[in-house]
Coordinates of C-alpha atoms in Angstrom, one line a residue:
M414 CA -0.2 0.3 0.1
K415 CA 2.9 3.2 0.9
T416 CA 4.3 1.7 -2.2
L417 CA 1.0 2.0 -4.2
R418 CA 0.6 6.1 -2.7
L419 CA 4.7 6.4 -3.8
V420 CA 3.5 5.6 -7.5
V421 CA 0.7 8.0 -7.2
A422 CA 1.9 11.0 -5.1
L423 CA 5.3 10.1 -8.3
V424 CA 2.6 10.1 -11.5
I425 CA 0.4 13.5 -9.8
L426 CA 3.9 15.7 -9.7
M427 CA 5.2 14.7 -13.5
I428 CA 1.9 15.7 -13.9
S429 CA 1.9 18.2 -12.5
Q430 CA 5.4 19.7 -13.7
S431 CA 4.3 18.4 -17.6
N432 CA 1.5 21.2 -16.8
I433 CA 4.5 23.8 -15.4
A434 CA 6.2 23.1 -18.6
S435 CA 3.6 23.1 -21.1
A436 CA 2.2 26.4 -19.4
Q437 CA 5.6 28.2 -19.3
T438 CA 7.0 26.6 -23.2
R439 CA 6.4 30.4 -25.1
P440 CA 4.4 29.7 -28.1
A441 CA 5.5 30.7 -31.5
W442 CA 2.7 33.3 -31.9
A443 CA 3.9 34.9 -28.6
T444 CA 6.9 37.1 -30.3
E445 CA 5.9 40.6 -28.1
T446 CA 9.2 41.7 -27.3
K447 CA 9.1 44.2 -23.4
E448 CA 9.5 47.1 -25.5
Q449 CA 6.6 46.5 -27.9
K450 CA 4.2 45.9 -24.7
V451 CA 5.2 48.4 -23.3
K452 CA 4.6 50.9 -26.0
R453 CA 1.1 48.9 -26.4
M454 CA 0.4 49.4 -23.2
K455 CA 0.7 52.7 -22.7
W456 CA -2.2 54.4 -23.0
W457 CA -3.3 52.4 -20.0
T458 CA 0.0 53.0 -18.0
D459 CA -1.0 57.5 -18.4
A460 CA -5.1 56.6 -17.4
R461 CA -4.9 55.4 -14.9
F462 CA -8.3 55.2 -13.6
G463 CA -11.3 53.0 -15.0
M464 CA -14.4 51.8 -14.0
F465 CA -16.1 48.9 -13.9
I466 CA -19.6 48.1 -14.2
H467 CA -21.6 44.7 -13.1
W468 CA -24.6 43.9 -14.5
G469 CA -26.7 41.1 -15.1
L470 CA -29.7 39.4 -14.0
Y471 CA -28.2 39.7 -10.3
S472 CA -29.5 43.1 -10.4
V473 CA -33.7 41.6 -9.9
P474 CA -32.9 40.1 -7.6
A475 CA -30.5 42.6 -6.2
R476 CA -29.0 40.4 -3.1
H477 CA -25.2 40.5 -4.2
E478 CA -24.1 39.7 -8.1
W479 CA -23.0 35.5 -6.3
V480 CA -26.4 35.2 -5.2
K481 CA -27.5 32.4 -7.2
L482 CA -24.7 30.8 -5.7
Y483 CA -25.4 32.2 -2.3
E484 CA -28.7 31.4 -2.0
K485 CA -27.9 27.7 -4.2
I486 CA -30.4 28.9 -6.3
S487 CA -31.7 26.0 -8.5
D488 CA -31.7 26.7 -13.2
E489 CA -35.4 26.5 -13.1
E490 CA -36.3 29.3 -10.0
Y491 CA -33.6 31.8 -11.1
Q492 CA -35.2 32.2 -14.5
K493 CA -37.9 34.2 -12.8
Y494 CA -35.0 36.9 -13.4
F495 CA -34.6 36.4 -16.6
N496 CA -38.7 36.2 -17.3
I497 CA -38.8 39.9 -15.9
F498 CA -35.1 41.4 -16.9
E499 CA -36.7 44.5 -18.2
P500 CA -34.3 48.3 -18.0
D501 CA -36.1 50.6 -20.1
L502 CA -33.9 53.6 -18.1
Y503 CA -31.7 52.3 -19.8
N504 CA -29.3 55.2 -21.4
P505 CA -25.9 54.4 -21.7
K506 CA -25.3 58.1 -22.7
Q507 CA -26.0 58.8 -18.9
W508 CA -23.6 56.3 -17.8
A509 CA -20.6 57.2 -20.1
A510 CA -20.9 60.9 -19.4
M511 CA -20.6 59.7 -15.4
A512 CA -17.8 58.3 -16.1
K513 CA -16.1 61.2 -17.8
K514 CA -16.9 63.8 -15.3
A515 CA -15.2 60.9 -12.9
G516 CA -12.5 61.8 -14.5
M517 CA -12.4 58.0 -15.5
K518 CA -10.3 56.9 -18.9
Y519 CA -11.6 53.6 -19.6
F520 CA -14.5 51.2 -18.7
V521 CA -15.0 47.5 -18.7
I522 CA -18.7 46.0 -18.8
T523 CA -19.4 42.4 -17.7
T524 CA -20.5 41.0 -21.4
K525 CA -20.5 37.7 -19.1
H526 CA -20.6 36.8 -15.7
H527 CA -20.5 33.8 -13.3
E528 CA -24.5 33.7 -13.7
G529 CA -24.2 32.4 -17.5
F530 CA -26.2 36.1 -19.2
S531 CA -25.0 37.3 -22.1
L532 CA -25.3 40.9 -22.3
W533 CA -25.7 41.2 -25.9
D534 CA -27.0 38.7 -28.8
T535 CA -24.8 35.9 -29.0
K536 CA -25.8 33.3 -31.9
Y537 CA -24.5 30.8 -29.2
S538 CA -27.2 31.0 -26.7
D539 CA -30.6 31.4 -26.0
Y540 CA -29.5 32.8 -22.6
K541 CA -28.9 36.2 -23.5
A542 CA -30.7 39.5 -22.7
T543 CA -32.4 39.8 -26.2
N544 CA -34.6 37.0 -25.7
T545 CA -34.9 38.4 -21.8
P546 CA -38.8 41.3 -21.9
I547 CA -35.9 44.7 -22.8
G548 CA -35.5 42.6 -26.0
K549 CA -32.3 43.8 -27.2
D550 CA -28.1 43.8 -27.4
L551 CA -27.6 46.3 -24.2
I552 CA -23.7 46.0 -25.3
K553 CA -23.4 47.9 -28.3
P554 CA -25.1 51.3 -27.7
M555 CA -23.1 51.1 -24.6
V556 CA -19.3 50.8 -26.5
E557 CA -21.3 53.4 -28.8
A558 CA -21.6 55.6 -25.6
F559 CA -18.1 55.4 -23.8
R560 CA -16.3 55.7 -27.3
A561 CA -17.9 58.1 -28.1
E562 CA -17.6 60.8 -24.9
G563 CA -13.3 58.9 -25.8
I564 CA -13.2 56.4 -22.9
K565 CA -11.6 53.2 -24.1
V566 CA -13.1 49.7 -23.9
G567 CA -13.2 46.9 -22.5
F568 CA -15.5 43.8 -21.9
Y569 CA -14.8 41.5 -19.2
Y570 CA -15.7 36.7 -19.6
S571 CA -16.4 34.6 -17.1
L572 CA -14.5 31.9 -17.7
I573 CA -17.3 30.3 -15.0
D574 CA -20.1 29.4 -15.8
W575 CA -23.6 28.5 -14.1
H576 CA -26.0 27.7 -16.8
H577 CA -24.0 26.4 -19.6
P578 CA -25.3 22.4 -20.2
D579 CA -21.1 21.7 -20.5
F580 CA -20.0 23.1 -17.8
E581 CA -18.1 20.8 -15.7
F582 CA -19.5 20.4 -11.6
D583 CA -16.5 20.2 -9.8
A584 CA -16.6 21.4 -5.5
T585 CA -17.6 25.6 -6.0
H586 CA -19.0 26.0 -9.1
P587 CA -22.5 25.7 -10.4
P588 CA -24.6 26.6 -7.2
T589 CA -26.4 22.9 -7.9
P590 CA -27.1 20.6 -6.9
T591 CA -24.6 21.0 -4.0
G592 CA -23.9 17.1 -3.3
Q593 CA -20.9 15.1 -4.6
A594 CA -22.7 11.8 -6.2
E595 CA -25.6 14.2 -7.2
R596 CA -22.3 16.4 -9.1
E597 CA -20.9 13.5 -10.4
A598 CA -24.3 12.5 -11.9
A599 CA -24.6 15.5 -13.1
N600 CA -21.6 16.3 -14.8
K601 CA -22.7 12.5 -17.1
G602 CA -22.7 14.0 -21.0
R603 CA -20.7 18.0 -20.4
D604 CA -18.4 18.1 -22.3
M605 CA -15.5 21.0 -20.7
K606 CA -13.9 21.0 -24.9
K607 CA -17.5 21.6 -26.1
Y608 CA -17.6 24.5 -23.2
Q609 CA -14.1 25.1 -24.7
A610 CA -15.2 26.2 -28.6
F611 CA -18.6 28.1 -26.4
M612 CA -16.4 30.5 -24.8
K613 CA -14.1 31.0 -28.8
N614 CA -17.8 31.4 -30.4
Q615 CA -18.7 33.8 -28.2
L616 CA -15.3 36.0 -27.4
T617 CA -14.5 35.9 -31.3
E618 CA -18.0 37.9 -30.9
L619 CA -17.7 39.8 -29.1
L620 CA -13.8 40.8 -30.4
T621 CA -15.1 41.5 -34.2
Q622 CA -18.9 43.2 -33.7
Y623 CA -17.4 46.4 -31.9
G624 CA -14.6 47.7 -33.6
Q625 CA -11.4 47.5 -31.8
I626 CA -11.7 46.2 -28.0
D627 CA -8.8 47.5 -25.6
V628 CA -9.4 45.8 -22.6
L629 CA -10.7 41.4 -21.7
F630 CA -10.7 40.9 -18.4
A631 CA -11.2 37.7 -17.5
D632 CA -12.2 36.3 -15.0
F633 CA -11.6 33.3 -13.1
S634 CA -9.2 30.0 -12.6
Y635 CA -9.1 28.4 -9.1
P636 CA -7.8 24.9 -7.7
G637 CA -10.0 22.8 -9.7
K638 CA -10.3 24.9 -13.0
G639 CA -7.0 26.3 -15.0
H640 CA -5.5 26.2 -17.5
A641 CA -6.0 22.8 -19.2
E642 CA -9.6 23.5 -18.6
W643 CA -10.3 26.2 -20.2
D644 CA -7.8 25.6 -22.8
S645 CA -5.6 29.0 -22.0
E646 CA -3.1 29.0 -24.2
N647 CA -5.4 28.2 -27.3
L648 CA -8.0 31.4 -25.9
L649 CA -5.2 33.7 -25.6
K650 CA -3.8 32.8 -29.2
L651 CA -7.5 33.9 -30.5
V652 CA -7.9 36.6 -28.5
R653 CA -4.3 37.7 -29.9
K654 CA -5.1 37.1 -33.3
L655 CA -8.1 38.8 -32.7
Q656 CA -7.5 42.6 -31.1
P657 CA -3.4 42.9 -31.5
N658 CA -3.5 45.9 -29.0
I659 CA -5.5 44.3 -26.6
I660 CA -4.9 44.1 -22.3
V661 CA -5.1 41.4 -21.0
N662 CA -5.4 39.9 -17.6
D663 CA -3.5 37.6 -15.6
R664 CA -6.7 35.4 -15.0
L665 CA -6.4 32.4 -17.1
D666 CA -4.0 30.4 -15.0
L667 CA -1.1 31.7 -16.7
D668 CA 0.5 33.0 -14.5
N669 CA 4.0 31.8 -14.8
T670 CA 4.7 32.9 -18.1
D671 CA 5.9 36.5 -19.5
W672 CA 3.4 36.1 -22.4
G673 CA 0.0 34.9 -20.6
W674 CA -1.0 37.7 -19.1
D675 CA -0.1 42.2 -19.3
I676 CA -1.5 42.9 -15.8
K677 CA -2.2 42.1 -12.5
T678 CA -5.4 41.7 -11.0
P679 CA -5.8 42.4 -7.2
E680 CA -9.0 42.2 -5.9
Q681 CA -11.0 44.3 -2.4
F682 CA -7.3 44.6 -1.7
M683 CA -4.4 47.2 -1.2
P684 CA -1.4 46.3 -2.0
R685 CA 1.7 47.5 0.4
E686 CA 3.9 48.6 -2.2
W687 CA 4.0 48.1 -6.4
I688 CA 3.6 44.6 -7.5
K689 CA 6.3 42.6 -8.5
V690 CA 6.9 39.2 -10.2
N691 CA 10.6 37.2 -9.6
G692 CA 11.6 41.1 -8.4
E693 CA 10.8 43.0 -10.8
K694 CA 7.6 45.9 -10.6
V695 CA 5.2 44.5 -13.4
P696 CA 1.9 46.6 -14.8
W697 CA -0.6 46.4 -12.3
E698 CA -3.9 47.3 -10.7
T699 CA -6.7 46.5 -8.7
C700 CA -10.7 46.6 -8.5
Q701 CA -12.6 48.0 -6.0
T702 CA -15.9 48.6 -5.7
F703 CA -17.8 51.1 -3.9
S704 CA -19.4 48.8 -1.1
G705 CA -19.3 44.9 -0.2
S706 CA -20.4 43.8 -3.2
W707 CA -19.7 44.1 -7.4
G708 CA -23.7 43.9 -8.3
Y709 CA -26.1 46.3 -7.8
H710 CA -26.7 45.5 -4.1
R711 CA -30.1 47.4 -2.6
D712 CA -29.5 46.6 1.6
E713 CA -25.8 47.0 1.6
N714 CA -24.4 49.8 3.9
S715 CA -21.1 49.3 3.5
W716 CA -20.4 52.0 1.2
K717 CA -17.4 54.3 1.0
S718 CA -17.2 57.9 1.2
V719 CA -16.0 60.1 -1.3
P720 CA -12.5 61.3 1.0
Q721 CA -11.6 57.3 1.3
L722 CA -11.9 56.5 -3.4
I723 CA -10.0 59.6 -4.0
A724 CA -7.4 58.7 -1.5
M725 CA -7.6 54.6 -3.1
L726 CA -7.5 56.5 -6.4
I727 CA -4.2 58.6 -5.0
E728 CA -2.3 55.4 -3.3
T729 CA -2.8 53.2 -6.1
V730 CA -1.2 55.8 -8.5
S731 CA 1.6 56.3 -5.5
K732 CA 2.5 53.1 -5.8
G733 CA 2.3 52.4 -9.9
G734 CA -0.5 50.9 -10.2
N735 CA -4.5 51.1 -12.3
L736 CA -8.1 51.9 -10.4
L737 CA -10.2 50.4 -11.3
L738 CA -13.3 51.5 -9.7
N739 CA -17.0 49.5 -9.6
V740 CA -20.4 50.2 -10.2
G741 CA -23.4 48.1 -10.4
P742 CA -26.5 49.5 -12.6
T743 CA -29.9 48.1 -11.1
A744 CA -32.5 46.2 -12.9
R745 CA -34.3 49.6 -14.4
G746 CA -30.6 50.7 -16.0
E747 CA -30.0 53.3 -13.8
F748 CA -26.5 53.4 -11.6
D749 CA -28.8 54.8 -8.7
E750 CA -28.5 57.5 -6.3
R751 CA -25.4 56.5 -4.1
A752 CA -23.5 55.9 -6.6
N753 CA -24.0 58.8 -9.0
E754 CA -23.1 60.9 -5.1
R755 CA -20.0 59.3 -5.0
L756 CA -19.3 59.6 -8.1
E757 CA -19.9 62.9 -8.4
G758 CA -17.4 63.6 -5.2
M759 CA -14.9 62.2 -7.5
G760 CA -14.9 63.8 -10.3
E761 CA -15.6 67.6 -8.6
W762 CA -11.7 65.6 -7.0
M763 CA -10.3 64.8 -10.9
K764 CA -11.6 68.1 -12.3
E765 CA -8.8 70.2 -10.1
H766 CA -6.2 67.4 -9.3
S767 CA -6.2 65.0 -12.4
R768 CA -2.6 66.5 -13.0
S769 CA -1.4 63.7 -10.1
I770 CA -3.0 60.8 -11.1
Y771 CA -3.1 60.9 -15.2
G772 CA 0.8 59.7 -16.2
C773 CA 1.7 59.5 -13.2
T774 CA 3.4 57.3 -10.9
Q775 CA 5.4 56.3 -7.9
A776 CA 7.7 59.2 -7.0
P777 CA 11.6 57.9 -7.0
D778 CA 13.3 56.9 -4.1
S779 CA 15.0 60.3 -3.8
F780 CA 12.6 61.5 -2.7
K781 CA 11.7 60.9 0.6
I782 CA 7.3 60.3 1.5
P783 CA 6.6 63.7 3.9
Q784 CA 4.5 63.0 6.7
N785 CA 0.8 61.8 6.6
C786 CA 1.2 62.0 2.5
F787 CA 1.4 60.2 -0.3
L788 CA 4.0 61.0 -3.9
T789 CA 2.8 60.9 -7.5
Y790 CA 5.2 61.8 -9.8
N791 CA 4.7 62.2 -13.6
P792 CA 8.6 61.7 -15.3
E793 CA 7.9 63.3 -18.5
R794 CA 6.5 67.2 -17.1
K795 CA 8.9 66.6 -14.1
R796 CA 6.2 67.6 -12.0
L797 CA 6.4 65.6 -8.6
Y798 CA 3.0 65.8 -6.4
I799 CA 2.6 66.1 -2.6
H800 CA -0.7 64.6 -2.2
L801 CA -2.2 66.0 2.5
M802 CA -4.2 63.3 3.7
Q803 CA -3.6 65.3 6.4
W804 CA -3.5 69.2 6.6
P805 CA -0.7 69.6 8.4
F806 CA -0.2 73.7 11.4
K807 CA 1.4 76.3 8.6
S808 CA 4.4 73.9 7.3
L809 CA 5.2 71.2 6.2
H810 CA 8.8 69.3 6.1
L811 CA 10.7 68.1 3.3
E812 CA 13.5 66.3 4.0
G813 CA 16.4 66.7 1.4
Y814 CA 14.6 68.8 -1.2
K815 CA 16.6 71.3 -1.1
G816 CA 17.6 71.5 -4.6
K817 CA 15.3 69.8 -6.4
F818 CA 13.0 71.9 -7.7
K819 CA 11.8 75.3 -8.7
Y820 CA 8.9 76.2 -7.6
A821 CA 6.0 75.5 -6.2
Q822 CA 2.0 75.2 -5.9
L823 CA -1.5 74.5 -4.8
L824 CA -2.9 72.4 -8.0
N825 CA -6.0 73.2 -7.3
D826 CA -6.2 76.6 -7.1
G827 CA -2.7 76.9 -9.1
S828 CA -2.1 79.4 -6.0
E829 CA 2.3 80.2 -5.2
V830 CA 3.1 77.6 -2.4
K831 CA 6.5 80.0 -1.2
F832 CA 9.4 77.5 0.8
Y833 CA 12.4 78.9 2.7
S834 CA 15.0 76.4 4.0
P835 CA 16.3 78.0 7.5
T836 CA 18.9 76.6 9.5
Q837 CA 19.9 79.6 11.7
E838 CA 18.2 79.0 15.5
G839 CA 16.7 82.3 16.7
S840 CA 14.3 83.5 18.9
H841 CA 11.3 80.9 20.4
T842 CA 9.5 81.0 17.1
T843 CA 11.6 80.4 15.0
E844 CA 10.9 77.3 13.1
T845 CA 14.3 76.1 11.6
T846 CA 15.4 73.2 9.3
K847 CA 18.6 70.3 8.9
E848 CA 20.3 71.5 6.3
G849 CA 19.8 70.0 2.0
D850 CA 15.3 70.5 4.1
V851 CA 13.1 72.7 1.8
I852 CA 9.9 73.9 4.7
L853 CA 6.9 74.6 2.7
N854 CA 5.0 77.7 4.1
L855 CA 1.3 76.4 3.6
P856 CA -2.1 78.5 4.8
V857 CA -3.4 77.5 8.4
Q858 CA -6.9 76.5 6.8
K859 CA -7.0 73.6 4.8
P860 CA -8.1 74.6 1.1
N861 CA -12.0 73.6 0.4
V862 CA -11.2 70.5 -1.0
A863 CA -10.8 66.8 -0.3
V864 CA -7.5 66.1 -0.6
P865 CA -5.2 69.0 -1.3
V866 CA -2.4 68.1 -3.6
I867 CA 0.9 70.0 -3.7
E868 CA 2.8 70.2 -7.7
L869 CA 6.5 70.8 -7.3
I870 CA 7.9 71.8 -10.4
L871 CA 11.0 69.9 -10.5
E872 CA 14.8 71.3 -11.0

């Protein structure tokens, strides 16, 4: 028995190593150099701020986008949401206008979430928006509206499908049946090869019928389903062929390659520093919600405040990343008042402070971060931005900044901020600093903005 266990363990190890080796082998079609990738991704790196939109049948129960799984709702019971889905107030021009006003430069829409419902008129499924009471493709007018506002277009596509008859049951997905024996019985006749073809067909529609698509957010791999189940290499090959300039996230289970993803996507937390892979800084984007869920959740009360969201954006950019901030529209097709309030608040701040966000990144290590501040840096314009999360009394000390900048101003109104480097002690009211340091002379009263920013024009 011991020998048998050892043999089984060795076989599993060999299969695992074979899968890893396969994933690590660079395919012939993946020829892009690092320099070409930087050029392809420049618009995204400069944009820094995008809108995520989670919208589907789950907006009808309004209890979280995973309501079908969390409440173990069967296909038959969930069908009632399909039968009454009618977002008659849907006006994508209003959505696009709100995104632009908030300062967002790209958006990503859930074309199909885990529930398996498609928002466009796909030929490969009857489980789609055109067969609901709304009776039309919801993606086309959305793409046109956002594109008209100069906002780049991104598609989210779920690799998981709780509705498709060939998606094989595992320990987590789909939500019912829940018993192992029932799941094994339900898997008879299901074929992941057919499901792989279905995904490729749907993605071909999405990537050929709506013009240039700038981002693909594929979601997601987990124990039980990975690159083998998704046929990730061939899926990505297809995506690259159809949209050569598209930016693809990191959830196809090709993490251990340097060609299988463009960006890392930490979700619902703030990384402590710029994300690195094998010691090298990589492009990254944190996706975050206004509250706890992604889809519309009527009774959720954990909504973040406007200052908290602005701080999140600033901190993300200060660490070299992008923020993809989510909205969950209602079943009637509108952003609810809580979302609008926060988008308007962020837009009000961005109107005067976007220079400290767009085209910016982490400041060089030679600039020490002042207390209670975040720094962002625009290398092309040679500007350093000090975001004051807590307004100090009268003075802000900048250690080691002497001779590094020639002018300072408040970004919200462009008013001058005087600075000096007094090292000679005087009376008990004399403020001094160390050699090489600078004191910014600030007004006692904080500017009437959520987060004040000081712009330093560097030497």
